[in-house]
Short mmCIF file of C-alpha atoms (C1' of nucleotides) in Angstrom, two decimals:
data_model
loop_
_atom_site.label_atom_id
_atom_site.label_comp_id
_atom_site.label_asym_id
_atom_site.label_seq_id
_atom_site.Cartn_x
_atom_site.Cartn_y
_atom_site.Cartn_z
CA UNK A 224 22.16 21.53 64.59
CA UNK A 225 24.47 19.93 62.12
CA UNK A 226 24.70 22.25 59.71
CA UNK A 227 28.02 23.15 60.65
CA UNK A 228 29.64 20.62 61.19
CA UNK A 229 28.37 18.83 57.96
CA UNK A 230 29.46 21.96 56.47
CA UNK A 231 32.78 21.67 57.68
CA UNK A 232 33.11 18.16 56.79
CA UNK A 233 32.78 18.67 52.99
CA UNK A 234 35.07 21.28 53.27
CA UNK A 235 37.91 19.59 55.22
CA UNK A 236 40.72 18.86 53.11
CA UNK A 237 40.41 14.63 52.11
CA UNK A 238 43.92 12.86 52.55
CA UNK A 239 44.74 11.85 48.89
CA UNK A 240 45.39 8.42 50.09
CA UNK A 241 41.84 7.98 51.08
CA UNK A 242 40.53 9.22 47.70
CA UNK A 243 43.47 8.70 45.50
CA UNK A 244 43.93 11.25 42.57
CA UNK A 245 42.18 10.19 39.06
CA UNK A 246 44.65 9.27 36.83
CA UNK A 247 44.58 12.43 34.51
CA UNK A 248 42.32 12.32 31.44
CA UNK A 249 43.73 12.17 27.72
CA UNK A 250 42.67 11.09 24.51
CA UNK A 251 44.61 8.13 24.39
CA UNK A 252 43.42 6.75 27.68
CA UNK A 253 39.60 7.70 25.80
CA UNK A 254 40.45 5.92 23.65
CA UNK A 255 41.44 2.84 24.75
CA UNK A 256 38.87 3.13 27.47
CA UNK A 257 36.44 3.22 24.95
CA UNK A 258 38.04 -0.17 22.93
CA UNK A 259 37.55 -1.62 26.39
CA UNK A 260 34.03 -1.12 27.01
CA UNK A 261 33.44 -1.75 23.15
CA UNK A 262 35.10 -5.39 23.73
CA UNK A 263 33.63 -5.97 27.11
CA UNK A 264 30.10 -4.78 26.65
CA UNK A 265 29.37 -4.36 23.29
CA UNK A 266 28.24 -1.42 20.56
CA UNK A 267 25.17 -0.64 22.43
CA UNK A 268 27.08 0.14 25.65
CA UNK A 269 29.55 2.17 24.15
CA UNK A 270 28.07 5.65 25.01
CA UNK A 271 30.01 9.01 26.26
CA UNK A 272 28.03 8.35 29.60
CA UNK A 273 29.23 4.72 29.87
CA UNK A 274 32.90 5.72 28.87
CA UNK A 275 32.58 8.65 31.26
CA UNK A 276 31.64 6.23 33.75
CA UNK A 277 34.38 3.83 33.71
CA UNK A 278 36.77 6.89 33.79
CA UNK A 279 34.68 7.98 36.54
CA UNK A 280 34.10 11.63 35.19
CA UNK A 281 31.22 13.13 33.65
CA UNK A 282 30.38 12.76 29.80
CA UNK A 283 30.44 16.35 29.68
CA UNK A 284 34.54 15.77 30.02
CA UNK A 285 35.24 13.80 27.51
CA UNK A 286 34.27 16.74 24.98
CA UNK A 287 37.82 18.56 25.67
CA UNK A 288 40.16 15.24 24.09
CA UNK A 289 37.54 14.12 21.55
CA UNK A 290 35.09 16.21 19.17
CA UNK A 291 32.13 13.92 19.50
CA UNK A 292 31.05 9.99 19.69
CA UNK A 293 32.15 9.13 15.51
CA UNK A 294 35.44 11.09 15.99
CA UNK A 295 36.02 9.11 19.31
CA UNK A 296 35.26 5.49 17.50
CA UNK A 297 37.45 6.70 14.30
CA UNK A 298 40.54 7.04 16.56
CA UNK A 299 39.31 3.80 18.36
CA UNK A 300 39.63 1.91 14.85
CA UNK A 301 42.88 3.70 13.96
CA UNK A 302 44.27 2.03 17.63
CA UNK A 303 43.00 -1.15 16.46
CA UNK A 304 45.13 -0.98 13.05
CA UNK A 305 47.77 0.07 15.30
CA UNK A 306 47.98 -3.72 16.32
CA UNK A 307 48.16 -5.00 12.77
CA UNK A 308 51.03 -7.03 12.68
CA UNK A 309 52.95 -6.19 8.91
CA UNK A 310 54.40 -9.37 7.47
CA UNK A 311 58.37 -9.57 7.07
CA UNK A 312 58.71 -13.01 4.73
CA UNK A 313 57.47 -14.62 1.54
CA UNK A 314 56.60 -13.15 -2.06
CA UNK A 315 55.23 -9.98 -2.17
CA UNK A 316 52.08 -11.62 -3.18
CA UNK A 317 52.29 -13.63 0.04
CA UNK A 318 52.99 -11.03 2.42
CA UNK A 319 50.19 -8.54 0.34
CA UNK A 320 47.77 -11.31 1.41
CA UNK A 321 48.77 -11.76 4.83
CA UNK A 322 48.59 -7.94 5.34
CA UNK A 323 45.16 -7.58 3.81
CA UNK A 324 44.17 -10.65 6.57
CA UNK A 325 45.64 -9.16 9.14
CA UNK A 326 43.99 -6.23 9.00
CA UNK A 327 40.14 -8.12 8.20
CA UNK A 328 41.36 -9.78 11.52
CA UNK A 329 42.22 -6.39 13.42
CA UNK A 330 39.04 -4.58 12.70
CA UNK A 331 36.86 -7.52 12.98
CA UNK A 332 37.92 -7.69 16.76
CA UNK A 333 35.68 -4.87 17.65
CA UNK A 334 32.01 -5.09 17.04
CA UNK A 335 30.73 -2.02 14.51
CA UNK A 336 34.33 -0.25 14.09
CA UNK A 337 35.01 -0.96 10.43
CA UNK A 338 32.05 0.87 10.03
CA UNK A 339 33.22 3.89 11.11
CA UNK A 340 35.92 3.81 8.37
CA UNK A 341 33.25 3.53 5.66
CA UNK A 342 32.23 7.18 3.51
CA UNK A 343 35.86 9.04 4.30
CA UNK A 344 39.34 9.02 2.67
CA UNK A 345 41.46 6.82 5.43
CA UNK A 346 43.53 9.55 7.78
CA UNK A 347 44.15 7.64 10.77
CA UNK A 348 48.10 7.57 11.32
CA UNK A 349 47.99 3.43 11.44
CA UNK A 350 45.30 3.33 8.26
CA UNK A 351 47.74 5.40 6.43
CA UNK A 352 50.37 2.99 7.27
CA UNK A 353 48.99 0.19 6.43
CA UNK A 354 47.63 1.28 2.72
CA UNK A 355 51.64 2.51 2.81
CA UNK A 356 52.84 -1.17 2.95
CA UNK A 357 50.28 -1.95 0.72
CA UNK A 358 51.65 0.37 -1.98
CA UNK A 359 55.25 -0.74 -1.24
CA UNK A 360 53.96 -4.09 -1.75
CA UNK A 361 52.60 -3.74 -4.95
CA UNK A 362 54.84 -1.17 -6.24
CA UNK A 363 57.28 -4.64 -5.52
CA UNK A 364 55.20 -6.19 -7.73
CA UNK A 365 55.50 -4.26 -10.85
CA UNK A 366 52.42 -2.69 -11.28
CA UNK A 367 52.37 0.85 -12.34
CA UNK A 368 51.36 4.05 -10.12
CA UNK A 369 47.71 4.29 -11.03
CA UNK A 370 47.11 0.84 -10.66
CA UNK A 371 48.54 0.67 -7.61
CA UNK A 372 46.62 3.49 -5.90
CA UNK A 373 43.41 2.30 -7.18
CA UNK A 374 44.56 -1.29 -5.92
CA UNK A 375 45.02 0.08 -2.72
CA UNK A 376 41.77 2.24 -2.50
CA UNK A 377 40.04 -1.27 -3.51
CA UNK A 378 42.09 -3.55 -0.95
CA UNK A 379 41.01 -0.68 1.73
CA UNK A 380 37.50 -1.35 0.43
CA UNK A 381 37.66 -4.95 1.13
CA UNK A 382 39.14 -5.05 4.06
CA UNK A 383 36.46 -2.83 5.82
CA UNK A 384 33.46 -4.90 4.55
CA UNK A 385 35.44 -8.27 5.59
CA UNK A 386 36.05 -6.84 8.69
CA UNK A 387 32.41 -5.49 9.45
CA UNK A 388 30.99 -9.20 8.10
CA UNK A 389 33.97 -11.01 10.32
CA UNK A 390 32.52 -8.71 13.62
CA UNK A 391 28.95 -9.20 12.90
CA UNK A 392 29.49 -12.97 12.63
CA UNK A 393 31.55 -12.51 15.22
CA UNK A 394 28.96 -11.03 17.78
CA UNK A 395 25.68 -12.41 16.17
CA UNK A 396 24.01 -14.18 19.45
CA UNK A 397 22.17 -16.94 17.60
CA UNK A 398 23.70 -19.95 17.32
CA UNK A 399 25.15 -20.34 13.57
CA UNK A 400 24.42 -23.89 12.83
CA UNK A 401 20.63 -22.75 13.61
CA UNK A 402 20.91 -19.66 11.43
CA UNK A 403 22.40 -21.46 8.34
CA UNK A 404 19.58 -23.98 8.70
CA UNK A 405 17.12 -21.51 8.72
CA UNK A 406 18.82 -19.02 5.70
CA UNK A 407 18.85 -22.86 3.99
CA UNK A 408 15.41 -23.38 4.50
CA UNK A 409 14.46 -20.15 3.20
CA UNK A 410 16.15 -20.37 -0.06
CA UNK A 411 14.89 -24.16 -0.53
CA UNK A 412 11.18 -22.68 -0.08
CA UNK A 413 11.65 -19.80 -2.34
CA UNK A 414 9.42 -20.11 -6.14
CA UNK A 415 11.38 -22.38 -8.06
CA UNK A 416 10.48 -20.50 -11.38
CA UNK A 417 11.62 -16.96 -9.82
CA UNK A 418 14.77 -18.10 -8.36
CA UNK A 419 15.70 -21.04 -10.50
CA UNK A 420 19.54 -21.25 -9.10
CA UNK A 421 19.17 -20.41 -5.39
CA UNK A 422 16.32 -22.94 -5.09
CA UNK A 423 18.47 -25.71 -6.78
CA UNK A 424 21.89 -25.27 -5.98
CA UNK A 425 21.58 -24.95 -2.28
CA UNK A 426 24.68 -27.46 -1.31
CA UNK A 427 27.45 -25.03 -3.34
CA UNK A 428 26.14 -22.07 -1.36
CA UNK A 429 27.17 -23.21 1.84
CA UNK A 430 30.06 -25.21 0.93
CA UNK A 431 32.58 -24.82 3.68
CA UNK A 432 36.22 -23.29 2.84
CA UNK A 433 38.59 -20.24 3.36
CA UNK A 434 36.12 -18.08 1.95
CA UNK A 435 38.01 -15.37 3.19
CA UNK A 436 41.56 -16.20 1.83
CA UNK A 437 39.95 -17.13 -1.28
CA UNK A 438 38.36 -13.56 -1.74
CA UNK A 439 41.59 -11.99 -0.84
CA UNK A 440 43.09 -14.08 -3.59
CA UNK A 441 40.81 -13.16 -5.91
CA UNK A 442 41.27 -9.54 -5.51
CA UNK A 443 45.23 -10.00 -5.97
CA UNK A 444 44.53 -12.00 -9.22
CA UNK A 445 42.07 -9.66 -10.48
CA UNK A 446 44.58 -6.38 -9.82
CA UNK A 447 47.19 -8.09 -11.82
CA UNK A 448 45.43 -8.52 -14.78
CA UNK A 449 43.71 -5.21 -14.90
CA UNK A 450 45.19 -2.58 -15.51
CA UNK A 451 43.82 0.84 -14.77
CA UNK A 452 44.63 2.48 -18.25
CA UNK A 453 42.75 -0.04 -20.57
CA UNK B 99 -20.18 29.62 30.24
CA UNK B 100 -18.04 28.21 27.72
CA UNK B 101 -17.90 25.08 28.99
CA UNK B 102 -20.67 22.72 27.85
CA UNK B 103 -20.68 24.03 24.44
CA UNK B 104 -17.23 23.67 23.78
CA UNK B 105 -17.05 19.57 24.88
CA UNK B 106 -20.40 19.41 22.88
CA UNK B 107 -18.27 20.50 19.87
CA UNK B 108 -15.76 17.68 20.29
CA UNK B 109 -17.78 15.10 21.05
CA UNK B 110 -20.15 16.44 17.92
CA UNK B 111 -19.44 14.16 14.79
CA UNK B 112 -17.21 15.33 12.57
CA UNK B 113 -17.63 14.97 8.58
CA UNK B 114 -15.37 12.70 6.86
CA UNK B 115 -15.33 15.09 4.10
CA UNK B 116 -13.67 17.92 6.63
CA UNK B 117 -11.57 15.27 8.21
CA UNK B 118 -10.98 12.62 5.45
CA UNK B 119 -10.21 8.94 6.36
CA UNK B 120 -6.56 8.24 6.36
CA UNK B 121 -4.97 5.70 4.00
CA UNK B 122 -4.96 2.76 6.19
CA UNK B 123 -1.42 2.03 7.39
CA UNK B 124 0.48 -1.22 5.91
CA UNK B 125 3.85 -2.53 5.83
CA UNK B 126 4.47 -1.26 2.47
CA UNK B 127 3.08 2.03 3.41
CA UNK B 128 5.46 2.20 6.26
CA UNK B 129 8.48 1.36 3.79
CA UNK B 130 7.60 3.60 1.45
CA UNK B 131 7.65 6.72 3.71
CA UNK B 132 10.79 5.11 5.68
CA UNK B 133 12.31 5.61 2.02
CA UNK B 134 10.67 9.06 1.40
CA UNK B 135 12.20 10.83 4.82
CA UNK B 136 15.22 9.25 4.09
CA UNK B 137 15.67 10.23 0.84
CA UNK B 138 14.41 14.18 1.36
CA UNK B 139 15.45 14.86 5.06
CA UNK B 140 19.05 12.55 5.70
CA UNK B 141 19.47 9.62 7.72
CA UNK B 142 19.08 11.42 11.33
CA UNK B 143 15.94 12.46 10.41
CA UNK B 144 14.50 8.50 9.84
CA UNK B 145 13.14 8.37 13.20
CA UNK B 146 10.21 6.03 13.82
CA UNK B 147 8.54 9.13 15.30
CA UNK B 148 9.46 11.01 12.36
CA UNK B 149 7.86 8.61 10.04
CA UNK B 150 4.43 7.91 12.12
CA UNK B 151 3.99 12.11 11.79
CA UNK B 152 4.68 11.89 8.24
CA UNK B 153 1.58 8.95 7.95
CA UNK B 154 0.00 11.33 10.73
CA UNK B 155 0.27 8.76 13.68
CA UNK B 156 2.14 7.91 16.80
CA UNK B 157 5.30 5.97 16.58
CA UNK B 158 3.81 3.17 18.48
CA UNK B 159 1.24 2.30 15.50
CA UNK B 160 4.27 1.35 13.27
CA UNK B 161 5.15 -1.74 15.80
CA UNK B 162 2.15 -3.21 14.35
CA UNK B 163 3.53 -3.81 10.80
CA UNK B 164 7.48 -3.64 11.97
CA UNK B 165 9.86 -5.35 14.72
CA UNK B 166 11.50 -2.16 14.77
CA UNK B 167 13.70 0.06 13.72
CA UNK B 168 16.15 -2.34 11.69
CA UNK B 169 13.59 -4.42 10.75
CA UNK B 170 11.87 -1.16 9.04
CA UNK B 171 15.33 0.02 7.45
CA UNK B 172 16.02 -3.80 5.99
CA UNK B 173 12.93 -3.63 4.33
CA UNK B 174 13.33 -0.62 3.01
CA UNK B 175 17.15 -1.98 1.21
CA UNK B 176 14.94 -4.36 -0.39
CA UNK B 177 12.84 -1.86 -1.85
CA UNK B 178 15.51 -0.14 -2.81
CA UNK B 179 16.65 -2.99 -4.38
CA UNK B 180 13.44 -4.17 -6.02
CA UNK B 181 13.97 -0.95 -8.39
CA UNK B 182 17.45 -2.68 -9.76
CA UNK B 183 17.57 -3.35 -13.44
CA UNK B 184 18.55 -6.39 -14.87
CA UNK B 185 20.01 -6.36 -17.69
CA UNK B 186 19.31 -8.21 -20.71
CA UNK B 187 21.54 -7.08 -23.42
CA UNK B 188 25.53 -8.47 -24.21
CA UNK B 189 27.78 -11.03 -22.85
CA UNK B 190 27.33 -12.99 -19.74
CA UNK B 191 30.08 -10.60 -18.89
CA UNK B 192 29.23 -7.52 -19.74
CA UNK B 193 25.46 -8.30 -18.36
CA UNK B 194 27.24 -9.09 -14.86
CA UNK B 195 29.11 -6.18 -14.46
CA UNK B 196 26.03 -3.99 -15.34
CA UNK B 197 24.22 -5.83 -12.29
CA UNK B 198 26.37 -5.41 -10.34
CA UNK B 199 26.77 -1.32 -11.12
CA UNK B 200 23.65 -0.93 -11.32
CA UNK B 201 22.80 -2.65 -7.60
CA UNK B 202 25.75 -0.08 -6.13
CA UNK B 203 23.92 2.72 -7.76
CA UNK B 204 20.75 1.45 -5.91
CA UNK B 205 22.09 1.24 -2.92
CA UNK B 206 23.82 4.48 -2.97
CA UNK B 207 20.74 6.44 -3.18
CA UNK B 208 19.70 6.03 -0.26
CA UNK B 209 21.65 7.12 2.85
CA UNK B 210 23.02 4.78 5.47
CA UNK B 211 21.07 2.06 3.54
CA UNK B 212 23.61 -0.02 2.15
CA UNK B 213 25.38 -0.74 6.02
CA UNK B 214 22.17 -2.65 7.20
CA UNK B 215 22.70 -5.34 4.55
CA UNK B 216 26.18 -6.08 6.62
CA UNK B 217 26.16 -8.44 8.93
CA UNK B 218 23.61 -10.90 7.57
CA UNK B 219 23.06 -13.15 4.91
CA UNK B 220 20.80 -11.39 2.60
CA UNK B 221 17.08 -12.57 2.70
CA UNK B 222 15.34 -9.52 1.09
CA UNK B 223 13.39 -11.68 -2.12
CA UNK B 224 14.52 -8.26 -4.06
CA UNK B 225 18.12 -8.75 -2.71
CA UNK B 226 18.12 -12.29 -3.19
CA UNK B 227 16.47 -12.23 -7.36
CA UNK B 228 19.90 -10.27 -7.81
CA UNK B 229 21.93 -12.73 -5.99
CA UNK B 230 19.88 -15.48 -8.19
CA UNK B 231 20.40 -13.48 -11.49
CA UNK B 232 24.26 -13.23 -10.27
CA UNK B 233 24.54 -17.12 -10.45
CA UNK B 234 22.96 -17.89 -13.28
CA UNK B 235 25.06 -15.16 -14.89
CA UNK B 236 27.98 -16.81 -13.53
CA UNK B 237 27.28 -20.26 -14.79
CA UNK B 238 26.19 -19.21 -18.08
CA UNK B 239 29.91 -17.99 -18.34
CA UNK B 240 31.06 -22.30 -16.92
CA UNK B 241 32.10 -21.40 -13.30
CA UNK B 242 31.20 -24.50 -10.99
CA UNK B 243 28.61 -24.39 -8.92
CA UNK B 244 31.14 -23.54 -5.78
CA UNK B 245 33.26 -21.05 -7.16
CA UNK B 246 30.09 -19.22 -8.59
CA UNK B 247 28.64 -19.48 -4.92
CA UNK B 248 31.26 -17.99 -3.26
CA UNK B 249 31.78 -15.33 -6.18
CA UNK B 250 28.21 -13.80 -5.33
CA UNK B 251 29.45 -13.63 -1.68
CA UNK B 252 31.84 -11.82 -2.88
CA UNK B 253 29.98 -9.65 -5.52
CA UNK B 254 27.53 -9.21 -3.03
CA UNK B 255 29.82 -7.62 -0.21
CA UNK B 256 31.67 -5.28 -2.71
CA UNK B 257 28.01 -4.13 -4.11
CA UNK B 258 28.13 -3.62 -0.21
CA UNK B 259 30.42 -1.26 0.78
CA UNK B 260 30.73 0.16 -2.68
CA UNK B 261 27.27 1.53 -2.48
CA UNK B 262 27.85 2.63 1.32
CA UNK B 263 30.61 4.57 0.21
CA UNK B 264 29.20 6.00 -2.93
CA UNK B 265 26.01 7.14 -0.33
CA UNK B 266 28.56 8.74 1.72
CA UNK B 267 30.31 10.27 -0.81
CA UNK B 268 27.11 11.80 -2.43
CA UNK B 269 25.74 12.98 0.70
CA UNK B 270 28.95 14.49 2.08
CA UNK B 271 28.19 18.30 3.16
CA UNK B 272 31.51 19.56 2.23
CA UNK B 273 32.74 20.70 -0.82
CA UNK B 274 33.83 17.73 -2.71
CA UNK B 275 37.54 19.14 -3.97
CA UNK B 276 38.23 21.29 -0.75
CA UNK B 277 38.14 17.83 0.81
CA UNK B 278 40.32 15.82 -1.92
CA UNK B 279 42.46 18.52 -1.76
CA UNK B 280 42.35 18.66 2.33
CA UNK B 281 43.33 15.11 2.18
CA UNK B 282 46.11 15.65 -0.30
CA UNK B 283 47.52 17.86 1.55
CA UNK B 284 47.43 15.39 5.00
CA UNK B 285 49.12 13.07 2.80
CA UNK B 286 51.93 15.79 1.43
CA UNK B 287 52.58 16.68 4.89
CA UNK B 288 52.90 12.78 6.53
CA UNK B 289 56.58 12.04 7.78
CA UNK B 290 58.49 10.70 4.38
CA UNK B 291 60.55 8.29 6.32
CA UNK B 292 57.29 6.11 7.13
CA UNK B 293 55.30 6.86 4.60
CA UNK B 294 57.05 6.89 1.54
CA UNK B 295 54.79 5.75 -0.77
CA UNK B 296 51.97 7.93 0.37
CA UNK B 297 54.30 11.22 0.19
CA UNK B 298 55.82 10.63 -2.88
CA UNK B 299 52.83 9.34 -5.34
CA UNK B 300 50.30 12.18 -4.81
CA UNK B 301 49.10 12.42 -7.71
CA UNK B 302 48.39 9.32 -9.04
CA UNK B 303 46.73 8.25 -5.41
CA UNK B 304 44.32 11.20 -6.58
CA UNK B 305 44.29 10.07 -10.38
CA UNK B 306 40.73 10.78 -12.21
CA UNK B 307 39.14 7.53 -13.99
CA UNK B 308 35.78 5.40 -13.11
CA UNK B 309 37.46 3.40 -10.45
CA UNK B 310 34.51 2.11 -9.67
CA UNK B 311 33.98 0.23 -13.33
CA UNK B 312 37.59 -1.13 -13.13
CA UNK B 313 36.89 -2.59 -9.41
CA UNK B 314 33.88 -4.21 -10.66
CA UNK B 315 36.16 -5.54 -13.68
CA UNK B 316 38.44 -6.52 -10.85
CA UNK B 317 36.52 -8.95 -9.59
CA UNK B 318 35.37 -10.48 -12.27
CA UNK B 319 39.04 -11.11 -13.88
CA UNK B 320 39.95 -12.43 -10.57
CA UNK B 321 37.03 -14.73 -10.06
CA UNK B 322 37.52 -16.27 -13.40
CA UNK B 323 41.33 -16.84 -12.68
CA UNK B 324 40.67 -18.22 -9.11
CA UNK B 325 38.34 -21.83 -8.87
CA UNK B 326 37.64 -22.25 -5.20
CA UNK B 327 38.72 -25.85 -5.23
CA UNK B 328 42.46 -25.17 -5.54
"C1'" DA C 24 42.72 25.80 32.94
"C1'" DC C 25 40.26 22.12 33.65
"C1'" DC C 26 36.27 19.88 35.06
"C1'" DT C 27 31.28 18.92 35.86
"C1'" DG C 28 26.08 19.16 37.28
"C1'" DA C 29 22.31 19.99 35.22
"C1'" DA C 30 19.66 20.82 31.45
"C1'" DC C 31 18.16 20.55 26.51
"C1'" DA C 32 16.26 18.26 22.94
"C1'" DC C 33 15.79 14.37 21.54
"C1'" DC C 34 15.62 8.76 20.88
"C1'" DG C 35 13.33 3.41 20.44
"C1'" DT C 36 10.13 0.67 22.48
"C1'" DT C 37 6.34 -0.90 25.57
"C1'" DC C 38 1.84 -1.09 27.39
"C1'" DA C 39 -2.42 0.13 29.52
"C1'" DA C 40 -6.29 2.18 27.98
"C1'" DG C 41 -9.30 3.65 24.59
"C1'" DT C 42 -12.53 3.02 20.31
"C1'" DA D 198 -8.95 -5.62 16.24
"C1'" DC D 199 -6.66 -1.79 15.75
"C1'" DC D 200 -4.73 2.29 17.40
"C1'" DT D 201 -2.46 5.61 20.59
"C1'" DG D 202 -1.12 8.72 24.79
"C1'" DA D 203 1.89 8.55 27.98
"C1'" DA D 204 5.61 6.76 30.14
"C1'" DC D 205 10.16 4.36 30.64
"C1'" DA D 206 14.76 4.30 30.24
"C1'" DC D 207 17.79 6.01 27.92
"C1'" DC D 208 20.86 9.06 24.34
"C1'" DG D 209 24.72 13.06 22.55
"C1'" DT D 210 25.95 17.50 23.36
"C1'" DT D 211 26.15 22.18 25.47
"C1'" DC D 212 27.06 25.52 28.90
"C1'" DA D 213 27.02 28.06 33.11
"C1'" DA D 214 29.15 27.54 37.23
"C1'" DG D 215 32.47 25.75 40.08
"C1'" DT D 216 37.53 24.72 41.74
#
DNA sequence: ACCTGAACACCGTTCAAGT
DNA sequence: ACCTGAACACCGTTCAAGT
């Protein structure tokens, strides 16, 4: 009895103002996409289906701008470097460590990205640009072409496991006064004859500070006065 | 016809010589083979339903002796890291930086391993008898109590991602100098005019040499020429 | 050419039910 | 007490079929 006419109904034409047309699909709109539902929901929720979703497409159609889930969250973490602001003013020391903390800052934005860059030569277009400053920057500096590029290889290093440690800290959901207390705890009830120093020192080894600025520092201090030809 | 005799044979006892008791399971058990189907069949295969077939169970059974999957791969870092050497021989120095080497090489033999210590201050007793060793190496050489703190932080996070990357890098499929030279070529090929650095050094960004020693020497120069208390 | 429904081959984790 | 079958609520990825 209504066969037909249901019929007919799905095959009438549908004004486009009444369903307006998707705005077309693209890896850059993926992409960002994805950095949204990374930022909004978390690492768990970012999954083709979920991106799909928001996009309101299929999974299956992501698979034509991006090769698979780890090739979709590299270019997200390239995107994010994209924002990493490269510092005009001070010593090239200065602006080597404001680069380096720029970019800890960038990646640690987005839960589980800096991951991603781990086990893999860098060849995002922003990644690349950033270890290019970086080589300017030293190159500034005096130090010769070897050192440099292992410099940089080593600052790259760095600034993936800051990042990753920034992000988890970042997301953990326990409170962090609570979790210090507790890590504190542990390492006060720990044998004192197996772990003489962690049992005894406790106070240093949660003194507050720029832990982070200090590391950076470090690494700076240690590239100068290493050399990579002994 | 078939019938009663056939439920009389599976209800009939069955020697424990034919079917042997299985080794009970145990936390350490569990770790163990965690380690053992990492280590022969690659990080995808270190399912919890993959290591319950290997101890000839259900998946399930493991959630008696672990919270779950992360929980099962933490523990098994710490194994990992139980089998660390410390060494006894040279200066302070010298002792540090093989701890520290030899902790990366530890972590790097196991797949995926090294990321799960991110994100968390370590509380592994294996992981933590290096961090204690670490310290008292530290202060041996007259670091204060704060700097040395922070340094194993920081020693601790480049054993980090230095061992991720060093798993990565030994479990990559491809062949290892079709890749360099993959990469090279990327880099070769990058627009000079923003990357000038990258395009014009080529070689020595590829330069051989244990860049992994001279990091580690890296960071102890620099934490020796950087006190945390400016 | 571009898109997608449906299916494939899995996951981690829970829990009622068994011994 | 200890163990487990079966189910729940998902995954990433592929591909034949549609428009």
């Amino acid at each position: 009895m209504f066969g037909s006419s249901l019929w007919s109904v799905s095959a009438e034409p549908v004004s486009r103002r009444a369903r307006p047309a998707k705005a077309p699909l693209s890896r850059a709109v993926i992409v960002r996409t994805g950095l949204r539902v990374l930022d909004r929901e978390g690492l768990d929720a970012l999954t083709m289906r979920r991106v799909a979703q928001v996009l309101d497409t299929g999974a299956a159609s992501l698979y034509v701008y991006v090769k698979n889930r780890d090739d979709l969250m590299a270019a997200m973490l390239d995107e994010a470097l994209g924002r990493v602001r490269l510092p005009t003013d001070g010593s090239w020391q200065e602006r080597l460590q404001l680069l380096v903390a720029n970019s800890i800052e960038a990646m640690s934005r987005h839960e589980g990205l800096a991951l991603v860059a781990l086990g893999g030569i860098p060849t995002g277009l922003n990644a690349l640009l950033v270890m290019d400053r970086m080589l300017a920057l030293l190159k500034e500096g005096g130090l010769d072409d070897k050192t440099a590029a292992w410099a940089v290889d080593l600052l790259y290093l760095h600034i993936t496991v800051a990042g990753a440690e920034q992000a988890a800290y970042n997301t953990k959901k326990m409170n962090e006064a609570d979790h210090i207390a507790e890590v504190r705890k542990l390492y006060a009830e720990l044998p004192a004859d197996r772990y003489p120093l962690l049992t005894s020192m406790g106070d240093a080894l949660f003194s507050a500070g720029d832990r982070d600025r200090w590391a950076i520092q470090v690494l700076v201090n240690g590239i100068l006065n290493t050399p990579a030809d002994r």
